[in-house]
Short mmCIF file of C-alpha atoms in Angstrom, two decimals:
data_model
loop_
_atom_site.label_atom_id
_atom_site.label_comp_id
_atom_site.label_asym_id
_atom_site.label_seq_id
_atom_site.Cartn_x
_atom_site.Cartn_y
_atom_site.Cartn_z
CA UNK A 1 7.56 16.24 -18.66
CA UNK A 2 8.51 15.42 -21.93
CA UNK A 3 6.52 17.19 -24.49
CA UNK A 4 3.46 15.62 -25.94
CA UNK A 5 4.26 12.02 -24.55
CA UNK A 6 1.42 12.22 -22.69
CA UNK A 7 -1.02 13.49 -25.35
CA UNK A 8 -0.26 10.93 -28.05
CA UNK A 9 0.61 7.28 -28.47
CA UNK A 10 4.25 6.08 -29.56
CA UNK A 11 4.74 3.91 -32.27
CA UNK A 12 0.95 2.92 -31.23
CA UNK A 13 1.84 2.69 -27.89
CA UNK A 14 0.33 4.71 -24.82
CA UNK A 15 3.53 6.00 -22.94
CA UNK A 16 2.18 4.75 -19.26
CA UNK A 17 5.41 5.18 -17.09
CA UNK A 18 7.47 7.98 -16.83
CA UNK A 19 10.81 8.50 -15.07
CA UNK A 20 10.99 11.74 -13.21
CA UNK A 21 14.32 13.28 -11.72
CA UNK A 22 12.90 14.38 -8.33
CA UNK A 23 15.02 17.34 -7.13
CA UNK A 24 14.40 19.57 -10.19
CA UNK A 25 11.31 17.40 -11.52
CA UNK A 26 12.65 17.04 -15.59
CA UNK A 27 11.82 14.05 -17.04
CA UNK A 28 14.43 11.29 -17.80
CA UNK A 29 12.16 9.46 -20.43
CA UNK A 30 8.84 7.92 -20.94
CA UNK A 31 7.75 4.26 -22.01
CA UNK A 32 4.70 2.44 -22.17
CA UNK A 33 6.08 -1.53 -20.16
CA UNK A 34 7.87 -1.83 -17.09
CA UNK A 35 9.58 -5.36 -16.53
CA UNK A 36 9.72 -5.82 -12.54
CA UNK A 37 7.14 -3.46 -10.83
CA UNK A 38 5.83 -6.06 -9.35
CA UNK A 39 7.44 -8.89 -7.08
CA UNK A 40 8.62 -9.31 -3.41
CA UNK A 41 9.84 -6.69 -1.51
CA UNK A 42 12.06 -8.26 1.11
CA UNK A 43 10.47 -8.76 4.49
CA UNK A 44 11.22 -9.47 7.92
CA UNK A 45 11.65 -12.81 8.96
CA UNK A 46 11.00 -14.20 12.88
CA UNK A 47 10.65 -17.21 14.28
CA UNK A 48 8.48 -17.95 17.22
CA UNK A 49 9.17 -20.96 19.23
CA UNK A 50 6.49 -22.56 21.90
CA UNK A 51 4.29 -21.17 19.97
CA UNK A 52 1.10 -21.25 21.81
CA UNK A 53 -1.75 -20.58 19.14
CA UNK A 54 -5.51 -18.82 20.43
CA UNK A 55 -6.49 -19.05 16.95
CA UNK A 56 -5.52 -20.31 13.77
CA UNK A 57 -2.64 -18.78 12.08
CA UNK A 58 -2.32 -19.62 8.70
CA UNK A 59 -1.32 -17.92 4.98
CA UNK A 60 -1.84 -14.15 4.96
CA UNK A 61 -2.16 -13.24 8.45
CA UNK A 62 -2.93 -9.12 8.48
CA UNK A 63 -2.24 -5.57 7.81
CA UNK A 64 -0.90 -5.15 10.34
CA UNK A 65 0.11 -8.18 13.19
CA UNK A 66 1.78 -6.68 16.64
CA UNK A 67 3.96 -8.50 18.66
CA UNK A 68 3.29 -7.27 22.35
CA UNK A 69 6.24 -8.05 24.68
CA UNK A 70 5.78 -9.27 28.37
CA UNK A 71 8.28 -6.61 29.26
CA UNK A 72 5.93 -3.65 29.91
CA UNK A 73 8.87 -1.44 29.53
CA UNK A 74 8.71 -2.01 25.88
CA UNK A 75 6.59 -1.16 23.43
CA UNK A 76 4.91 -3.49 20.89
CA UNK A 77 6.53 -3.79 17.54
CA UNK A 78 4.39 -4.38 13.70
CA UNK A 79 4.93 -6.43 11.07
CA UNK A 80 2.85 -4.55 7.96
CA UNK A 81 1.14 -7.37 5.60
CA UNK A 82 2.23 -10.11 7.66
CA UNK A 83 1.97 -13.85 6.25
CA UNK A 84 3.13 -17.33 8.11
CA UNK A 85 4.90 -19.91 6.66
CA UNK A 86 4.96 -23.38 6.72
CA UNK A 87 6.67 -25.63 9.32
CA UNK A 88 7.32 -29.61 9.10
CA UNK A 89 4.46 -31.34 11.08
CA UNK A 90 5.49 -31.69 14.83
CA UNK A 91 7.15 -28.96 15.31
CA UNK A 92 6.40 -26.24 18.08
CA UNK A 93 6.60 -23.34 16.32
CA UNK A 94 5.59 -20.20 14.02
CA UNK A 95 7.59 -18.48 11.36
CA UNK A 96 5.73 -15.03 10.61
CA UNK A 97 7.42 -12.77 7.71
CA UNK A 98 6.28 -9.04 7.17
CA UNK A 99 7.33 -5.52 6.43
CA UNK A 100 9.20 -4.44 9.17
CA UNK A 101 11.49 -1.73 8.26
CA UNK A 102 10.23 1.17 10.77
CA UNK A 103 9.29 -0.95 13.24
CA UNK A 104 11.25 -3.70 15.59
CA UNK A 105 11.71 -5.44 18.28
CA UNK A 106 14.88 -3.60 20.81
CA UNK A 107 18.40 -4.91 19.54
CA UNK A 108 19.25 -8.41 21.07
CA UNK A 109 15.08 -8.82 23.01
CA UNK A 110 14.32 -12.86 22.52
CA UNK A 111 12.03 -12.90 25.78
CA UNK A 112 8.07 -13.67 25.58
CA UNK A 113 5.58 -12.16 23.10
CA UNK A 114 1.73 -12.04 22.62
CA UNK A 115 0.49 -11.83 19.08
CA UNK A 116 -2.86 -10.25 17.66
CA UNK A 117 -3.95 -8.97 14.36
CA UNK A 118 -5.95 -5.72 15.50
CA UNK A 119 -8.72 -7.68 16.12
CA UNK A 120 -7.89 -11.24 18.06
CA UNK A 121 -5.29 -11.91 19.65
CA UNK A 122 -3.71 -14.99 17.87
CA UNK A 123 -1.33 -16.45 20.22
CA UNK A 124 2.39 -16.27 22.05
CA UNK A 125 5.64 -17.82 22.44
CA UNK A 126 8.16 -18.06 24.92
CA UNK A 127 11.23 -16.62 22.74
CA UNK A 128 11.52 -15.73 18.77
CA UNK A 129 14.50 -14.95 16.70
CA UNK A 130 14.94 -12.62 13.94
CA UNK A 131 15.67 -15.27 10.53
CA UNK A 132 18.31 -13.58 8.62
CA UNK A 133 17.51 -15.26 4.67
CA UNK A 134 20.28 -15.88 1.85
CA UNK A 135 19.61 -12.79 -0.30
CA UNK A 136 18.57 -13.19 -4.02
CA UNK A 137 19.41 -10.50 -6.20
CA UNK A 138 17.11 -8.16 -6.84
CA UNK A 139 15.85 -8.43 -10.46
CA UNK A 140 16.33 -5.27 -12.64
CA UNK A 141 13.69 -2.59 -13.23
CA UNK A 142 13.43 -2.11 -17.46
CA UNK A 143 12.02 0.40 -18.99
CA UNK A 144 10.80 -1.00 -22.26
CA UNK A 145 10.61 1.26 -25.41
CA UNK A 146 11.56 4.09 -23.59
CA UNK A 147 11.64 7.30 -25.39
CA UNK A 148 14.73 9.20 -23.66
CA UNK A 149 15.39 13.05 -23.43
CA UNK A 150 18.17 15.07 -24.19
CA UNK A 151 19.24 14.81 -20.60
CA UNK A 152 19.41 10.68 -19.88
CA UNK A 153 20.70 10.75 -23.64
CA UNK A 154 23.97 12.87 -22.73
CA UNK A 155 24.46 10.92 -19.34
CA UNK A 156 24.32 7.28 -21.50
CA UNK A 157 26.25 8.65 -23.63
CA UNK A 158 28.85 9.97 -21.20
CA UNK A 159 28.72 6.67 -19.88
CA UNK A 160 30.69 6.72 -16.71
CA UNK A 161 29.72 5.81 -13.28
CA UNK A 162 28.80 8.76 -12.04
CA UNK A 163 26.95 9.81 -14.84
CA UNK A 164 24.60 6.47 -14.53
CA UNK A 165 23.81 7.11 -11.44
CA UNK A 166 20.65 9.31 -11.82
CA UNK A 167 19.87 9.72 -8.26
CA UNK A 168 16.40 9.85 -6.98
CA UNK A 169 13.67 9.09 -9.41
CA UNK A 170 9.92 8.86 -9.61
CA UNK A 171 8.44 6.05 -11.30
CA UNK A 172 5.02 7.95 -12.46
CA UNK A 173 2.06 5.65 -13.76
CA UNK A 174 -0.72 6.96 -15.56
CA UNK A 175 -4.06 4.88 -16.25
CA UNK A 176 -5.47 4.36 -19.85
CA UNK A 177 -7.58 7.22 -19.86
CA UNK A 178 -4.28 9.11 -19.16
CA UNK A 179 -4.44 10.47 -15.94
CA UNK A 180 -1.94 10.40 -12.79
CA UNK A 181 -2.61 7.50 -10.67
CA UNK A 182 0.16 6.57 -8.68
CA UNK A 183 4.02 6.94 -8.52
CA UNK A 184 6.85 4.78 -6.76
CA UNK A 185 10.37 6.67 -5.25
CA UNK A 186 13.41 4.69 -5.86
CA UNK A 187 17.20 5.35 -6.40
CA UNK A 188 17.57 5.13 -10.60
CA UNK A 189 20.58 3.68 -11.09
CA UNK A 190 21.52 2.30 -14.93
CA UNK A 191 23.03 -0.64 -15.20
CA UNK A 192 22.57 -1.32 -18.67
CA UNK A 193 20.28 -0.30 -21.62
CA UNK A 194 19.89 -1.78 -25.53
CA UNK A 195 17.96 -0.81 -28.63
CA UNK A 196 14.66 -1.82 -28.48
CA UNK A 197 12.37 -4.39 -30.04
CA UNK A 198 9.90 -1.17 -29.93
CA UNK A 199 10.80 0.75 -32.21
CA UNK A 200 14.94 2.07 -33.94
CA UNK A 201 14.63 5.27 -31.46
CA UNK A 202 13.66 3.69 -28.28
CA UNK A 203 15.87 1.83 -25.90
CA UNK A 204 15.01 -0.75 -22.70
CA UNK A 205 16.64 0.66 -20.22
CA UNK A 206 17.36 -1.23 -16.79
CA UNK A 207 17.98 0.03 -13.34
CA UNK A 208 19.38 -1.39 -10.34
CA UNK A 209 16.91 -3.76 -8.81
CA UNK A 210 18.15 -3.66 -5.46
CA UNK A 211 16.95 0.49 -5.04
CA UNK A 212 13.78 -0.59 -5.95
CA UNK A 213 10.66 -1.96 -3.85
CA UNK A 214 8.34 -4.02 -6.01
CA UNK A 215 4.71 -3.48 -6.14
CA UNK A 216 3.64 -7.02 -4.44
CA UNK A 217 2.54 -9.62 -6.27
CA UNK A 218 -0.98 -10.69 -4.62
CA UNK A 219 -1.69 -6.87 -5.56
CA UNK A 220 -1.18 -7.19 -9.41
CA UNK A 221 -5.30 -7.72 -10.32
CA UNK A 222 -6.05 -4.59 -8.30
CA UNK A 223 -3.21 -2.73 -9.92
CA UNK A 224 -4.28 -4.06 -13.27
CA UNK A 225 -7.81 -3.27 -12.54
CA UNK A 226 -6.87 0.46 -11.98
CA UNK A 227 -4.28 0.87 -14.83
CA UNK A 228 -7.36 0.25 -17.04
CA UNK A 229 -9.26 3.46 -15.46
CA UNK A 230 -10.81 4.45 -12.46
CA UNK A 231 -14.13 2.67 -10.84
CA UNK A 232 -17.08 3.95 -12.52
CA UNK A 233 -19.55 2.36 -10.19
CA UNK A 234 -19.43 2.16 -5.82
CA UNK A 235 -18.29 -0.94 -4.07
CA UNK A 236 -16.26 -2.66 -7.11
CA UNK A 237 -13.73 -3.60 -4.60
CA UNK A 238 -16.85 -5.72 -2.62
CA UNK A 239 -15.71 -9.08 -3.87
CA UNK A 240 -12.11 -8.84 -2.66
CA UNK A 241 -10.62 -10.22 0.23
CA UNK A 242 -9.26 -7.97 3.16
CA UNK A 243 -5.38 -8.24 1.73
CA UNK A 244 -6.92 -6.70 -1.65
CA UNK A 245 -9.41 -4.37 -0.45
CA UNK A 246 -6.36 -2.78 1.10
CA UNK A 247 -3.93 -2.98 -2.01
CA UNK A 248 -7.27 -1.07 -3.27
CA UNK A 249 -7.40 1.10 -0.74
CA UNK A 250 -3.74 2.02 -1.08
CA UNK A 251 -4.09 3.11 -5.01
CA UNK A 252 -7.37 5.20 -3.40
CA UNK A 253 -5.03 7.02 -1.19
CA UNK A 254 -2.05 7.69 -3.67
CA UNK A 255 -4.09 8.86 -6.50
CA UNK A 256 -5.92 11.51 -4.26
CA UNK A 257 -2.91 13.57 -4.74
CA UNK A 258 -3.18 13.96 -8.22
CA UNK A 259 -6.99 14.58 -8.34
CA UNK A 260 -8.37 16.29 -5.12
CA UNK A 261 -11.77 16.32 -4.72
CA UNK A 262 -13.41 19.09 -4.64
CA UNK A 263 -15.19 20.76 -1.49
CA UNK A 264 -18.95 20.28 -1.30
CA UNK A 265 -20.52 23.07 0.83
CA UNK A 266 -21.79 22.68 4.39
CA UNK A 267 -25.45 21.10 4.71
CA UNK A 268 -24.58 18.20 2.23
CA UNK A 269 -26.17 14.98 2.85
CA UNK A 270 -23.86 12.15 2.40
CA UNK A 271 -24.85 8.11 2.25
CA UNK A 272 -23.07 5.55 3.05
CA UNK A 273 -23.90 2.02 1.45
CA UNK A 274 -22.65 -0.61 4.69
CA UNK A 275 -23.70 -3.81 2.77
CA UNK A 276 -19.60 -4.56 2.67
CA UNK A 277 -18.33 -2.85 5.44
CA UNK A 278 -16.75 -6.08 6.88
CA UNK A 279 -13.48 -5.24 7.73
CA UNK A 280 -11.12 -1.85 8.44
CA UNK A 281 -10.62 -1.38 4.66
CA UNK A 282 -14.23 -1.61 3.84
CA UNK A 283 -15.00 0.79 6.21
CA UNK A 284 -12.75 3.84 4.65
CA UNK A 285 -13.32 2.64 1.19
CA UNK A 286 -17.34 2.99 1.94
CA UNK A 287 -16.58 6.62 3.85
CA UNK A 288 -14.52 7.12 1.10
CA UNK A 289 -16.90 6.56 -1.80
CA UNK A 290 -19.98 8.29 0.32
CA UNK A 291 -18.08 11.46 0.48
CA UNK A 292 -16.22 12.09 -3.19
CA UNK A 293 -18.18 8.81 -5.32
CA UNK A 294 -16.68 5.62 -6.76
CA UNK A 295 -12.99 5.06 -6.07
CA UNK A 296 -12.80 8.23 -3.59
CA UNK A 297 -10.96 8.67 -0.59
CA UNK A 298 -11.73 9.64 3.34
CA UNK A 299 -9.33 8.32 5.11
CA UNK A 300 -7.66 5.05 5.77
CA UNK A 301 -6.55 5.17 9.67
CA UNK A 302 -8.39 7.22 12.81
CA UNK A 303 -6.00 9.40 12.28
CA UNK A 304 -5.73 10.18 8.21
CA UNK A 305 -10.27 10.11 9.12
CA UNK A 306 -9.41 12.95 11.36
CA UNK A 307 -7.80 15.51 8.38
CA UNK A 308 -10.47 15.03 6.35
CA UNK A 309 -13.29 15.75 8.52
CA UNK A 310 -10.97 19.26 8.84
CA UNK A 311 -11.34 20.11 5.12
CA UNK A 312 -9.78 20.19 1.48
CA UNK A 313 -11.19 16.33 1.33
CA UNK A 314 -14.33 17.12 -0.41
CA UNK A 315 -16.09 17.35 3.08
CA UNK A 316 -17.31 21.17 4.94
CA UNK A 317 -19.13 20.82 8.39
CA UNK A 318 -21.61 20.68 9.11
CA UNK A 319 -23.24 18.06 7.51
CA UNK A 320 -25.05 14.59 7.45
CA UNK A 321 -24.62 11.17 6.90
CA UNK A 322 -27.22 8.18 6.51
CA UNK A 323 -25.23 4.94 7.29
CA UNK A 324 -27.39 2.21 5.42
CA UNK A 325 -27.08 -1.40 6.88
CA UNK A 326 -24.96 -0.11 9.68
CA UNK A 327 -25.64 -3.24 11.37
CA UNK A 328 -22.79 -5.00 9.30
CA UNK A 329 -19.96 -2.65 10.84
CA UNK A 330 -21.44 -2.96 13.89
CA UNK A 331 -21.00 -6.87 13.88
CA UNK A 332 -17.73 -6.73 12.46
CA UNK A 333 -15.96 -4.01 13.58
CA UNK A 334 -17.23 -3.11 17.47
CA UNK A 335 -13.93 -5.09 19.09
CA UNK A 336 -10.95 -4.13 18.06
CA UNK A 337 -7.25 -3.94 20.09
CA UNK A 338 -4.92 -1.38 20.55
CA UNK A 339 -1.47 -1.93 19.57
CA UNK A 340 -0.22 -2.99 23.01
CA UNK A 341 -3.63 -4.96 22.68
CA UNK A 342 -5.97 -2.83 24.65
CA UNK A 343 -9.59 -3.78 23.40
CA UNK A 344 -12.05 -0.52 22.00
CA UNK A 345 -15.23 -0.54 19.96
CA UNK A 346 -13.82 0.64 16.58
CA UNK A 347 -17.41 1.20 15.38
CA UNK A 348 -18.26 3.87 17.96
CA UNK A 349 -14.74 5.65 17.66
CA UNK A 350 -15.49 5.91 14.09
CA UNK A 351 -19.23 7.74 15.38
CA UNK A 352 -17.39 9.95 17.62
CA UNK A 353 -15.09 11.11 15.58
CA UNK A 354 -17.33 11.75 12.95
CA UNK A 355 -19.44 14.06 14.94
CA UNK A 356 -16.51 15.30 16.46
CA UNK A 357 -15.62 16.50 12.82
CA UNK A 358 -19.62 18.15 12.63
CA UNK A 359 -21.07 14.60 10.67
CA UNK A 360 -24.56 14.44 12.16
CA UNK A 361 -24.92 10.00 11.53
CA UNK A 362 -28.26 8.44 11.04
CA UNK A 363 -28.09 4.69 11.47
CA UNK A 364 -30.19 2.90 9.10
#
């Protein structure tokens, strides 16, 4: 950390962002703007032909869409935040993009596929075809008005390759009120830097684009909304969509490792307000907020629900839970499907493990 940069404001400037070497954890510099944190990450392109559609398919499709091959020797394959894309009228066919860099379908596979969302199944296709897209370049990450140390100093002023290449790097954002809220890996790579506009001691320094996955764009209002300070009230992410609530969620998650909440004793008496809980996100933001308050965390997957019901997540069994307007999850979320598209009752998994993890529920 860079001494005091945190504690005051620069040249009237709150210093928001700072670069963090990761292996030793010195700080490279801090600055208050960051010019491309948010964009496109690349994503996965296929294209489904024949498609056959059981519901409608269009825009921002899910969290997470599987695609379920006929081959039962396979298993099913996701595309994270998943979105279709128009095709000229007439013709057969579906063009889904999504993040797809730990999962895929086997090297060469074209053969049938069944689609769902988690929740429906949304159609198939006889064959698809990975879409290979011209690449853009990346643009460059800047750090503007960034106040370097001694170390990023010497290596710009060394100024050969191997010095500019500052290796792994955390990109550390801090809200207005000044505490940790989230922070993005990347390779920091310089690949230029100039005085700044900011101030006669501060530079703009830009790193290689390409090392970098943007924050994406449809999240920027939550993003914003959470640079300004945490939620002060419950349920200020009601009025979002499902795509935001988890871009919401996802900040929830992240800045639970900078503040963990702390442990009430056994006996507490939770409450969870289910006016909202519409979707998957709703339901762990809700769980979340019932346990540690506004903007807290409990989980965002069966699994991540599981580890906090063990401890250290502001939760000690036993205890209870009153589950106003339960009714809502139960409408919303009692069919889901497995990824190879087996169909459960989300709502009463989320019951069982609960008082698996010594939550006594009262339905309300």
């Amino acid at each position: 950390m860079i001494p005091g940069v945190h504690e005051s404001e620069d040249h009237g400037r709150r210093m928001r962002y700072t670069l963090t070497e990761t292996e030793h954890g010195h700080a490279w510099g801090a600055c208050a703007e960051v010019d491309g944190l948010f964009g496109e990450p690349r994503r996965g392109t296929y294209e489904l032909f024949g498609w056959v559609p059981q519901a409608e398919v269009g825009g921002w499709v899910g969290n997470r869409v599987w695609l379920v091959p006929d081959d039962e020797t396979l298993g099913p394959w996701l595309l994270a935040d998943a979105e279709s894309l128009r095709r000229p009228l007439g013709t057969e066919g579906l063009v889904l993009t999504g993040l797809d860099d730990y999962e895929g379908p086997p090297e060469g596979h074209r053969g049938r596929v069944r689609v769902h969302d988690g929740h429906r199944w949304l159609g198939s296709c006889r064959e698809f075809a990975r879409v290979l897209p011209r690449r853009r370049p990346a643009p460059p990450l800047v750090l503007k008005g960034l106040a370097g140390g001694d170390r990023l100093r010497a290596a710009l002023a060394k100024g050969t390759r191997q010095a500019l290449d500052l290796e792994e790097a955390a990109l550390e954002m801090r809200d207005d009120r000044g505490d940790p809220l989230v922070e993005r890996l990347l390779w920091a790579r310089v690949t230029a830097w100039r005085p700044s506009s900011y101030g006669a001691d501060l530079i703009d320094l830009e790193l290689d684009g390409e090392l970098f996955r943007p924050v994406p764009e449809h999240a920027r209002p939550v993003w914003e909304r959470w640079l300004v300070g945490p939620p002060d009230t419950t349920a200020a992410w009601a009025g979002l969509d499902t795509r935001l609530r988890w871009a919401w969620h996802g900040l929830v998650r992240e800045r639970t490792a900078y503040r963990a909440p702390f442990d009430r004793p056994a006996g507490h008496a939770y409450a969870l307000d289910g006016r909202y809980v519409t979707d998957e996100p709703g339901l762990y933001l809700a769980l979340g907020e019932a346990v540690n308050g506004p903007g807290g965390y409990f989980g965002g997957c069966l699994d991540a629900l599981d580890d906090c019901l063990g401890g250290t997540f502001g939760y000690t069994a036993p205890a209870t839970l009153l589950w106003r307007d339960a009714a809502t999850a139960r409408e919303h979320l009692s069919r889901a499907l497995t990824p190879d598209g087996q169909v459960y009752d989300l709502f009463s998994v989320i019951l069982d493990l609960l008082a698996e993890g010594g939550m006594h529920v009262t339905l309300a």
